[in-house]
Tab-separated table of C-alpha atoms and ligand atoms in Angstrom:
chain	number	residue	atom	x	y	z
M	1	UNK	CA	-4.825	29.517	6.114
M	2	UNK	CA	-2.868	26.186	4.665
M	3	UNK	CA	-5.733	24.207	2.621
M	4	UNK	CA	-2.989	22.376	0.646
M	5	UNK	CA	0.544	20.513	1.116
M	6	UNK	CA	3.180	19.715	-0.817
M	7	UNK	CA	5.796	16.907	0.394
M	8	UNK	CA	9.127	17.239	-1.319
M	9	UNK	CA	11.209	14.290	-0.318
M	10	UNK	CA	14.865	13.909	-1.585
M	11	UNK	CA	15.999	10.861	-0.634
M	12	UNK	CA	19.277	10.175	1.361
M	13	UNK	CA	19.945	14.015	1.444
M	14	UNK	CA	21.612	14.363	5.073
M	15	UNK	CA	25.248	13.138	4.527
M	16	UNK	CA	28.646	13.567	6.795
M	17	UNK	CA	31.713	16.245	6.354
M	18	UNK	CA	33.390	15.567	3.992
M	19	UNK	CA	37.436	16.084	4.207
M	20	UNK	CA	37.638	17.734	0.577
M	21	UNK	CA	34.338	19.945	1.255
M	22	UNK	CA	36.430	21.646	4.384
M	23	UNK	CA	34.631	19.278	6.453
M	24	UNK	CA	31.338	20.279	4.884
M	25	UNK	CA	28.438	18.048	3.729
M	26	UNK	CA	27.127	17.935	0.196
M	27	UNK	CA	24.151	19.856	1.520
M	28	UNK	CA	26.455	22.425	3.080
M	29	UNK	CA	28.961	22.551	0.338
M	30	UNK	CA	25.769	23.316	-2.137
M	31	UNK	CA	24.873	26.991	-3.531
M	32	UNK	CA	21.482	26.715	-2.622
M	33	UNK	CA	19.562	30.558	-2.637
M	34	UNK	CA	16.515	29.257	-3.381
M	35	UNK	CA	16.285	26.486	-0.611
M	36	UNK	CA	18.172	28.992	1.885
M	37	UNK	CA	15.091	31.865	1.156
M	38	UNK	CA	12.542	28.727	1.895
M	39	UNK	CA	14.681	28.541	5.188
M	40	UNK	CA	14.676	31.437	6.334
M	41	UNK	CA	10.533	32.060	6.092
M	42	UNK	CA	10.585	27.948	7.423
M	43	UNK	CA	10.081	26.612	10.773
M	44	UNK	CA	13.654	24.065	10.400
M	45	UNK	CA	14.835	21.188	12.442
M	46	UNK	CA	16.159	17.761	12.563
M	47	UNK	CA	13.919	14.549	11.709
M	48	UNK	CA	15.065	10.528	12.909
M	49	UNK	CA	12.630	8.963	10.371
M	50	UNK	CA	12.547	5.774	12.602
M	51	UNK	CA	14.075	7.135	15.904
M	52	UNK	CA	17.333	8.146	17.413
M	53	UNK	CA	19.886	5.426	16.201
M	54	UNK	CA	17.990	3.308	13.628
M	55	UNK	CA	18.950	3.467	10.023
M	56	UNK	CA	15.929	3.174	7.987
M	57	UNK	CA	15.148	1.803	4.110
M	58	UNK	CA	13.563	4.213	2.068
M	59	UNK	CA	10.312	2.137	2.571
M	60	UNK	CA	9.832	1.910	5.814
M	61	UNK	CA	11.073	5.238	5.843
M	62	UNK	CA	8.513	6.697	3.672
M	63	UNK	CA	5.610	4.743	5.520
M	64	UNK	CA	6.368	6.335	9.041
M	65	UNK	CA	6.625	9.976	7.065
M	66	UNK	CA	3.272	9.414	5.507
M	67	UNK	CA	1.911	8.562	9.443
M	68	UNK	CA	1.985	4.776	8.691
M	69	UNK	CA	3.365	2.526	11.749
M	70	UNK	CA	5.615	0.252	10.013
M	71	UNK	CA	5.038	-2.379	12.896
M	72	UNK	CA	0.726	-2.473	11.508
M	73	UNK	CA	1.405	-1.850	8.339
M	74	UNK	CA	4.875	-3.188	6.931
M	75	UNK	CA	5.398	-6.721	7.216
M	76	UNK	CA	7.950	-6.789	3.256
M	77	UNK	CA	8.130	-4.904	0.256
M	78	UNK	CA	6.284	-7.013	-1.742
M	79	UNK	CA	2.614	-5.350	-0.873
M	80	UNK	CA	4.476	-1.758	-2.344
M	81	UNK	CA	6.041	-3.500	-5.861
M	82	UNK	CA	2.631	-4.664	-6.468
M	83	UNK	CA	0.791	-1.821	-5.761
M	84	UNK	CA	3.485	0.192	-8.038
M	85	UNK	CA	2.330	-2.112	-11.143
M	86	UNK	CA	-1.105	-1.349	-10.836
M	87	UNK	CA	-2.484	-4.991	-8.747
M	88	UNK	CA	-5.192	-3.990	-6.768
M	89	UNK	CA	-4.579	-5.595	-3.178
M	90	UNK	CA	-7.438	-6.573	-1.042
M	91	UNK	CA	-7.411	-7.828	3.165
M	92	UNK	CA	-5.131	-10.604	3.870
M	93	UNK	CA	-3.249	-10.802	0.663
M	94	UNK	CA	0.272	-11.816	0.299
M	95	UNK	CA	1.988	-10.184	-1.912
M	96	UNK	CA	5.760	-10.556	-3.253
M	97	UNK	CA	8.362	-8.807	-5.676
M	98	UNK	CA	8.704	-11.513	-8.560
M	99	UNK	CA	11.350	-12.251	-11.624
M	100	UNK	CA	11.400	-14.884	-13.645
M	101	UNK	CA	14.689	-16.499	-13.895
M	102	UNK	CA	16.097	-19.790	-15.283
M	103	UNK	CA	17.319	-23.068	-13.539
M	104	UNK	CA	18.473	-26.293	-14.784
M	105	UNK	CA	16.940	-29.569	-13.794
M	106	UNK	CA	17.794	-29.684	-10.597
M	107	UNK	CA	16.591	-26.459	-9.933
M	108	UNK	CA	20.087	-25.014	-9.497
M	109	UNK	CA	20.172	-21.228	-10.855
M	110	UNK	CA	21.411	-20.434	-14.068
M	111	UNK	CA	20.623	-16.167	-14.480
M	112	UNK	CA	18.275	-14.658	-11.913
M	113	UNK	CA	16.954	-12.306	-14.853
M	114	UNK	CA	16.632	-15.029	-17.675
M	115	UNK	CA	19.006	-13.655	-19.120
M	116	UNK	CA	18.315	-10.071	-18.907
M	117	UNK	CA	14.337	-10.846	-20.679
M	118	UNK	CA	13.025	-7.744	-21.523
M	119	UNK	CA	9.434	-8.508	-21.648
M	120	UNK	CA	7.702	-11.397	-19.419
M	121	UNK	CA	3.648	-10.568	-20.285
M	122	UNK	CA	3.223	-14.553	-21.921
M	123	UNK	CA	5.373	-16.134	-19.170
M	124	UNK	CA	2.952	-14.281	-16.225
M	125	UNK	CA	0.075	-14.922	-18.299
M	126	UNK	CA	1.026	-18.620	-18.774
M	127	UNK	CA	0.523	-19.452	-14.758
M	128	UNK	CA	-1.546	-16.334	-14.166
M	129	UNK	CA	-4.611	-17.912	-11.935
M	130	UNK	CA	-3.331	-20.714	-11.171
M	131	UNK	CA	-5.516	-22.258	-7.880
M	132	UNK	CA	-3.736	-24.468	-5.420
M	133	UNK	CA	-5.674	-25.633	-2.274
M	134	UNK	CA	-8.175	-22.799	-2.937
M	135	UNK	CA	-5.596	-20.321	-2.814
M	136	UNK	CA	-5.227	-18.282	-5.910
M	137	UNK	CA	-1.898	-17.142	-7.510
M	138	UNK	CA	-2.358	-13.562	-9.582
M	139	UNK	CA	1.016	-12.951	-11.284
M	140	UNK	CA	1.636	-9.771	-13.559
M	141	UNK	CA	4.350	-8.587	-15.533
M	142	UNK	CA	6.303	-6.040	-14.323
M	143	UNK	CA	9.819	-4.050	-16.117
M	144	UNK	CA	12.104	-5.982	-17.661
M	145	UNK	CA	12.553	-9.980	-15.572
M	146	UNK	CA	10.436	-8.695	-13.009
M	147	UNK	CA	6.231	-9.469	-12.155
M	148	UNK	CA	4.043	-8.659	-9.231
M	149	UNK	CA	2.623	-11.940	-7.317
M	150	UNK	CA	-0.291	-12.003	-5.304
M	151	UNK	CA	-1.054	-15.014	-3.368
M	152	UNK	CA	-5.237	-14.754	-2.381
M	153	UNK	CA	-7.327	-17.280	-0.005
M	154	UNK	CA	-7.992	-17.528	3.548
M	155	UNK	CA	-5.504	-18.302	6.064
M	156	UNK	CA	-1.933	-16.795	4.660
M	157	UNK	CA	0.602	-15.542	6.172
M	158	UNK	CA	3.548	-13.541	5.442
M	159	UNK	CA	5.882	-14.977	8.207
M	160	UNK	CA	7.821	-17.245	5.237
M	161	UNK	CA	10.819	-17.500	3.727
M	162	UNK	CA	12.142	-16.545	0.279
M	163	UNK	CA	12.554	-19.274	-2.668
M	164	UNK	CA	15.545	-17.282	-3.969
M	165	UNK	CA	18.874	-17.749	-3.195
M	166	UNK	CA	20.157	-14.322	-4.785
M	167	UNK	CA	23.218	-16.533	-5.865
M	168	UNK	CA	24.236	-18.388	-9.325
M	169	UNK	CA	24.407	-21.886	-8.930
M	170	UNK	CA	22.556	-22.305	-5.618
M	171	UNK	CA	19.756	-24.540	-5.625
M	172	UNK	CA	16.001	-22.806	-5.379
M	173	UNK	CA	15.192	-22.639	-1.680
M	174	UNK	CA	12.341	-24.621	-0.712
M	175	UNK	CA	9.839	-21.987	1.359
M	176	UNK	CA	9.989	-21.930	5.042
M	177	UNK	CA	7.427	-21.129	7.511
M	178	UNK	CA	9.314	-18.431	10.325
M	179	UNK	CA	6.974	-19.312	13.250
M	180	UNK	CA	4.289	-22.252	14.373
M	181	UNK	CA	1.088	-21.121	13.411
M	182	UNK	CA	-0.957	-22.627	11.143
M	183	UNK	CA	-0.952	-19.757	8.830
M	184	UNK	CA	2.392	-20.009	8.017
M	185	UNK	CA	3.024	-23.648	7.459
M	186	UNK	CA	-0.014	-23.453	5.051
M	187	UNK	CA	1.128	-20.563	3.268
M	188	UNK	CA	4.313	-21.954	2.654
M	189	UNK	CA	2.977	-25.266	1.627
M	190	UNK	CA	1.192	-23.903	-0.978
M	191	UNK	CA	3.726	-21.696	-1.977
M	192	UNK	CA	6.125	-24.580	-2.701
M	193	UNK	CA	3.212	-26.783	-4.857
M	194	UNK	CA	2.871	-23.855	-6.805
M	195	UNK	CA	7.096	-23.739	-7.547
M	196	UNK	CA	6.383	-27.291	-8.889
M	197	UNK	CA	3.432	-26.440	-10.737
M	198	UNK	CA	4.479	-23.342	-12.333
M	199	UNK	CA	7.982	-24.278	-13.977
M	200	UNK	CA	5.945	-27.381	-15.011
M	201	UNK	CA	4.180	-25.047	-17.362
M	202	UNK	CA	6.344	-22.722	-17.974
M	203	UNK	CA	9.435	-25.833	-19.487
M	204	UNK	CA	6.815	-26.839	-21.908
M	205	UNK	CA	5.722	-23.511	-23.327
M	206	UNK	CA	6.537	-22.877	-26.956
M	207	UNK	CA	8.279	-19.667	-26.509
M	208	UNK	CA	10.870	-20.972	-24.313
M	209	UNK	CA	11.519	-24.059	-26.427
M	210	UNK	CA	12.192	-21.401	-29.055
M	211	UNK	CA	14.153	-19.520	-26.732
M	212	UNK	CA	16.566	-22.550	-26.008
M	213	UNK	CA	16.573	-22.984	-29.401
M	214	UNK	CA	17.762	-19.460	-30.507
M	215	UNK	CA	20.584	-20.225	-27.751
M	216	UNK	CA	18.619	-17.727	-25.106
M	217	UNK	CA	18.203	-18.942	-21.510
M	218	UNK	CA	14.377	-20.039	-20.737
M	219	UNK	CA	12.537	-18.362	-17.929
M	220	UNK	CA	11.128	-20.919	-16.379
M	221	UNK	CA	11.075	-20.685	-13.026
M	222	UNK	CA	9.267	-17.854	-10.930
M	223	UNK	CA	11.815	-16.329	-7.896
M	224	UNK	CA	9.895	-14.727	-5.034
M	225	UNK	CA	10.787	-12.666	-2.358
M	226	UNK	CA	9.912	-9.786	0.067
M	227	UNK	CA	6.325	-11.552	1.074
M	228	UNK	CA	3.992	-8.993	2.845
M	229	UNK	CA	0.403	-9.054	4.021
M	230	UNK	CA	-2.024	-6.405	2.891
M	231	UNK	CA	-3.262	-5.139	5.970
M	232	UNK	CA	-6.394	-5.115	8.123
M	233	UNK	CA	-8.845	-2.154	7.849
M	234	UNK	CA	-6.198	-0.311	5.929
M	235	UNK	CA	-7.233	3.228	5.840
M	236	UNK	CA	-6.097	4.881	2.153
M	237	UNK	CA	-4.062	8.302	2.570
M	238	UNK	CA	-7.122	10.685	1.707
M	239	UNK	CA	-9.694	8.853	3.696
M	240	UNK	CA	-7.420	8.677	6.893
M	241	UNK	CA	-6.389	12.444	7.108
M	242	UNK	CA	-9.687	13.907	5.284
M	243	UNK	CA	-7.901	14.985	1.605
M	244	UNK	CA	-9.632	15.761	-1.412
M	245	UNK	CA	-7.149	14.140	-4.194
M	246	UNK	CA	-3.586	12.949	-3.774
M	247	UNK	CA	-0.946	12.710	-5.864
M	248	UNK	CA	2.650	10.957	-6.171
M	249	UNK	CA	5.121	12.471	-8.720
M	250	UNK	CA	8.084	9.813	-8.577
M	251	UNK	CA	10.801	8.691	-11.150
M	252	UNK	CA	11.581	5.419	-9.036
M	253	UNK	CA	9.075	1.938	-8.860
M	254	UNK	CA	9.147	1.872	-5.327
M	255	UNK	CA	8.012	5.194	-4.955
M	256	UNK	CA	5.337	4.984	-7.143
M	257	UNK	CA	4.399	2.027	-5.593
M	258	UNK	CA	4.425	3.392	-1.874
M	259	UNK	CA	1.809	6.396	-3.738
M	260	UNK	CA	-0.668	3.399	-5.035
M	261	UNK	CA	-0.145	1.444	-1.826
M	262	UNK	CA	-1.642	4.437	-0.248
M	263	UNK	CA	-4.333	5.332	-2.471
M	264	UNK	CA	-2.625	8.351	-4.384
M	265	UNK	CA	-2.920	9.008	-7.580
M	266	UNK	CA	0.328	8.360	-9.707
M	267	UNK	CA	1.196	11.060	-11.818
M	268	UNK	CA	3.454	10.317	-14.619
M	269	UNK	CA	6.091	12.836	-15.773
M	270	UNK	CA	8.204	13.167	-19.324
M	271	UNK	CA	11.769	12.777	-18.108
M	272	UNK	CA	11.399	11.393	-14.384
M	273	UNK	CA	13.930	8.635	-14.596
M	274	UNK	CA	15.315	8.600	-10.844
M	275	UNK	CA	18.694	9.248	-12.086
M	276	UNK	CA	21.034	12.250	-12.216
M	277	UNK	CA	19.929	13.073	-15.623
M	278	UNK	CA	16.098	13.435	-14.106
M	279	UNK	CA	14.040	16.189	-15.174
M	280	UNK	CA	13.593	17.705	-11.633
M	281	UNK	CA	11.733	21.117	-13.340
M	282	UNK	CA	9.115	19.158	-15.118
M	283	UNK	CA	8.755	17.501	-11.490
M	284	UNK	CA	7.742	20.956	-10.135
M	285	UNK	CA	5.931	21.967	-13.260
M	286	UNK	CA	3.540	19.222	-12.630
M	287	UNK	CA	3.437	19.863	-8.985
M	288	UNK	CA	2.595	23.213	-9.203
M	289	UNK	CA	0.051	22.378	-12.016
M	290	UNK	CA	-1.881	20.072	-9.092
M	291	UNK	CA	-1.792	22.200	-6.842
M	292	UNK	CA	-2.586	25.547	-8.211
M	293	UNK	CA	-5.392	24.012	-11.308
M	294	UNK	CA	-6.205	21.368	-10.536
M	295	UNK	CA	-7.665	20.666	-6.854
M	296	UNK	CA	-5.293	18.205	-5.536
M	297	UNK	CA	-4.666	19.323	-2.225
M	298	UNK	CA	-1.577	16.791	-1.556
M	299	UNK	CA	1.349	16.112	-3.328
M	300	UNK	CA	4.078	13.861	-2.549
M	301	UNK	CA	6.877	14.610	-4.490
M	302	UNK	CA	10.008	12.255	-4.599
M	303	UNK	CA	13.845	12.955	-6.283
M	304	UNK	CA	15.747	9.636	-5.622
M	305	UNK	CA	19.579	10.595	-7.193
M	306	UNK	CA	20.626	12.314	-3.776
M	307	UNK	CA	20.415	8.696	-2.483
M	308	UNK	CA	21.832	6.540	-5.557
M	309	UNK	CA	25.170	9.360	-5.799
M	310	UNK	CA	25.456	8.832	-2.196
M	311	UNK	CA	25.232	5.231	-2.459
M	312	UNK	CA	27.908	5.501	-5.384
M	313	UNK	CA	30.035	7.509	-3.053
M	314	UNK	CA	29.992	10.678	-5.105
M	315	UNK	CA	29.904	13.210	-2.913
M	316	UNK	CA	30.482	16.019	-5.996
M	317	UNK	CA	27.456	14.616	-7.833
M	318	UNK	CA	25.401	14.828	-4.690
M	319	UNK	CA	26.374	18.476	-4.471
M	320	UNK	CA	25.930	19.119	-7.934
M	321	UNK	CA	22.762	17.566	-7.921
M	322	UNK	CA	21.112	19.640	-4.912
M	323	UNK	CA	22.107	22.333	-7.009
M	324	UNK	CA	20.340	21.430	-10.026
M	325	UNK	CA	17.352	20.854	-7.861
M	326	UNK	CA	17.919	24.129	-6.103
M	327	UNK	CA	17.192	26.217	-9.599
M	328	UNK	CA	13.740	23.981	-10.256
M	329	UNK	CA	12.282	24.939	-6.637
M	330	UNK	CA	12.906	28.820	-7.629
M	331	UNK	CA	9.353	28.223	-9.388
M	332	UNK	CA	7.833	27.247	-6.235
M	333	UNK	CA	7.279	30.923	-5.590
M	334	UNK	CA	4.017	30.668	-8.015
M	335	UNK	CA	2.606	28.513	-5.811
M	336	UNK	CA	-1.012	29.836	-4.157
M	337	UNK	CA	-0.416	31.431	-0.558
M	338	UNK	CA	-2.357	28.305	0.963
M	339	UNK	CA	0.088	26.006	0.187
M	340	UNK	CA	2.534	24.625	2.728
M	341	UNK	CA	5.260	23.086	1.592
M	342	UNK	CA	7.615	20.390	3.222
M	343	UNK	CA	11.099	19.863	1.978
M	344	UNK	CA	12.836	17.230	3.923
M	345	UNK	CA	14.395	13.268	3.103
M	346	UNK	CA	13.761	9.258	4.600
M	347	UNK	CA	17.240	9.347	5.949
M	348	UNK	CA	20.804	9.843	5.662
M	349	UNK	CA	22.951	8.227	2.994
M	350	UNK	CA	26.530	9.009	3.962
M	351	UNK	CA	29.180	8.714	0.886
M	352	UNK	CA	31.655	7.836	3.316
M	353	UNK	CA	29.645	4.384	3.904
M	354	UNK	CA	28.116	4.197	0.480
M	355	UNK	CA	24.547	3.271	2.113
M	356	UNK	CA	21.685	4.498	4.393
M	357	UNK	CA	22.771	5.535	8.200
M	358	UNK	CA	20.805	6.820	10.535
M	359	UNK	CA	22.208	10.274	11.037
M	360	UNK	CA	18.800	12.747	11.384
M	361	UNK	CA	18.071	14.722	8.173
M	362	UNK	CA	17.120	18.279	7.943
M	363	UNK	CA	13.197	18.895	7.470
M	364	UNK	CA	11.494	22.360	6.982
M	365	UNK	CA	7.935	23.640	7.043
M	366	UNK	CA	6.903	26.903	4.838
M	367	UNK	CA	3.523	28.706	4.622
M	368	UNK	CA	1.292	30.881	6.349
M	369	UNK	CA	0.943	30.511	9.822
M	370	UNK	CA	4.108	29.345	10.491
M	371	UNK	CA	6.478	30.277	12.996
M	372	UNK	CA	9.801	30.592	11.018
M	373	UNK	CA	12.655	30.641	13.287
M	374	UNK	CA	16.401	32.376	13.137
M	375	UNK	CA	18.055	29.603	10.403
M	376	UNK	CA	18.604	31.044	7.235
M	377	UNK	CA	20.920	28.483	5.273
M	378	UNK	CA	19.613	24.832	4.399
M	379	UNK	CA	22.289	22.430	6.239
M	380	UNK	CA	21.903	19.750	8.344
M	381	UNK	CA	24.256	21.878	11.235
M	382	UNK	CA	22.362	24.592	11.296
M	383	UNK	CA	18.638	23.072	11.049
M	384	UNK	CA	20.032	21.590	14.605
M	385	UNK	CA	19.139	24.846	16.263
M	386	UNK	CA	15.802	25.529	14.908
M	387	UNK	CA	12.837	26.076	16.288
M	388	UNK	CA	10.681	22.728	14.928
M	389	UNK	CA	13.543	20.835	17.429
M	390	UNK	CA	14.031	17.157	16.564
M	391	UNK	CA	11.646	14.750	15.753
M	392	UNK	CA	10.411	11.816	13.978
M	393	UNK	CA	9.199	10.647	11.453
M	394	UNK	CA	5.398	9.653	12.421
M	395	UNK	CA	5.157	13.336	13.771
M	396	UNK	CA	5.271	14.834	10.756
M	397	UNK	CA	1.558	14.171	9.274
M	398	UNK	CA	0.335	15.401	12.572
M	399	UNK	CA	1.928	18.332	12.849
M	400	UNK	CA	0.587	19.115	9.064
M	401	UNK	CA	-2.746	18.698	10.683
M	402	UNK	CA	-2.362	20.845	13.408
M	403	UNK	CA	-1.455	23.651	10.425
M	404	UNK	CA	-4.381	23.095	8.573
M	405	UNK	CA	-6.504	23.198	12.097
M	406	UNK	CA	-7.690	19.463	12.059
M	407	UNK	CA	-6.321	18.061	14.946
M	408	UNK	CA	-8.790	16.484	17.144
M	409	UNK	CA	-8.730	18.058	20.550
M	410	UNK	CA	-7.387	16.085	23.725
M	411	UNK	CA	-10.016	17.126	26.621
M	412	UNK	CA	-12.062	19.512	27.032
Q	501	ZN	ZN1	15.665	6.417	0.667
């Protein structure tokens, strides 16, 4: 009986043929024996993350596989960056992806990164709680030219535009309510007092006069985008499908931050960079270690370079890379016999485009009491014809239920 899961997602896996592969995709083209023995003791098929036809992000992506609707509970990415720093959202926050850049007088951007800063902890701290119209503006540093911004009060909404332009030279862009409401025309008013008010403080601090003066460019304005609400009655991962402990094993920020948004716990790995060079076997080490030691009884584990090598249009790197991830999952054989495990991706990136498409990506499920069907090689061709069918993404935490016998029953 399946008392545990584990959730391997590599994202942008599927691909196309390619002409050099003999029409085959990476995934095809790949030696693969330990993926093709999980095959052939899987139930295999073909997942549409977001339905037949759409091409997903990863984030939206990764909500709907997780079994959350992206029209309740996705609204921008800015809810996820936070949560990935470690800001603790509450109801009716807005929340936004932040980097402090430099303008000039005007307001016209210089650098979007000020230039390249590698730490911003004084500039977030310097308009850190700032209060306008009793709404409250938490601001944290994040990597590098980036922070976390949380906007908290009553009556927000995350139906606004950005203030950055993404382009050098154009002038900040004042905020922009999307719709009518109230909400929204508050939200946005506020939003652009606090623009004012913030690179008022943050000219006349000391470290960027010293800055200027050592001929580095100031960051002194704060550049917002992605503005999300934190849901009503959000329901954490654990609570909402009756887990023990959860964990996220992730070399990418987003990731990470889609594991906090839902409650897991983040689990931090030596070598997990999210690029080719990623340790993928300390991945599974720590997996297993979960798992098998340590009573989590989910783990969502995430390899992002199938995606970025796609995106790059390196089709031998992709192959390469499932490879090299091929060897690591030999180990998943120590895994305890109530495990099942899930190896599947978000979507399609296609090297032929260079980006996400929304071709349907192979998913398979392995463990006891499952009903493995004839496919024997991991591809997305052949998991066409087996037996799981095709299906979407926001089936996929229900049918893990119905393994581990918690469905509720429909009737009598
Ligand atoms: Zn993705």
């Amino acid at each position: 009986m399946i008392n545990k899961v584990l959730m391997i997602i590599m994202d942008g896996l599927g691909d196309r043929p390619i002409k050099e592969f003999g029409n085959k995709t990476p995934l095809e083209k790949a030696n693969t024996p330990n993926f093709n023995k999980i095959a052939e003791k899987s139930q295999c098929g073909l997942m549409s993350t977001l339905g037949k036809g759409v091409r997903p992000g990863s984030d939206t992506a990764h909500l709907e596989i997780l079994g959350y609707d992206i029209n309740k509970y996705y609204t921008g990415r800015g809810p996820i960056e936070v949560a990935g720093i470690g800001m603790e959202l509450q109801e009716g926050d807005i929340a936004f992806r932040g980097n402090f850049g430099t303008v000039d007088e005007d307001w016209n951007i210089t650098d979007r990164r000020a230039g390249r800063i590698t730490d911003v902890t004084e500039f977030a701290e310097a308009i850190d709680g700032i209060i306008i119209d009793g709404v409250e503006f938490i601001v944290k540093p994040a990597v590098a030219h980036r922070a976390g911004v949380i906007m908290r009060g009553k009556g927000l909404s995350s139906n606004i535009t950005d203030n950055d332009p993404h382009v050098i030279g154009e002038k900040v862009k004042v905020v922009m309510p999307k719709d009518d409401t109230e909400e929204a025309i508050f939200t946005a008013n506020v939003i652009n007092k606090f623009m004012k008010k913030s690179y008022d403080i943050l000219k006349k601090l000391e470290i960027n006069k010293k800055r200027k003066e050592g001929g580095e460019l100031e960051a002194n304005f704060l550049l917002m985008r992605g503005a999300g609400i934190y849901p009503k009655n959000m329901q954490k991962f654990n609570e909402r499908y009756n887990f023990k402990k959860s964990a996220c094993i992730a070399g990418g920020g987003l990731y990470k931050g889609i594991g906090a948004f839902l409650g897991m716990d983040i689990i931090n790995v030596a070598g997990a960079t999210a690029l080719p060079n990623t340790n993928v076997d300390n991945k599974i080490d720590a997996a297993i270690e979960l798992l098998n030691d340590k009573n989590y009884d989910f783990v969502f584990l995430h390899i992002k370079p199938t995606d970025s090598l796609a995106e790059d249009g390196n089709y031998l790197g992709k192959k390469e890379f499932i490879e090299k991830v091929d060897k690591s999952i030999q180990k998943l054989e120590t895994l305890d016999d109530d495990v099942l495990i899930i190896i599947t991706s978000d979507h399609s990136t296609a090297c032929e485009l260079k980006a996400h498409s929304a071709d349907p990506v192979p998913i398979m499920f392995c463990g006891e009491g499952i009903l493995n069907d004839n496919v024997k090689e991991f591809g997305e061709r052949n998991f066409g014809s087996g037996g799981l069918g095709f299906i979407e993404g926001n089936d996929v935490m229900r049918l893990i239920l119905n393994i581990m016998g918690r469905l509720p029953l429909i009737g009598a």
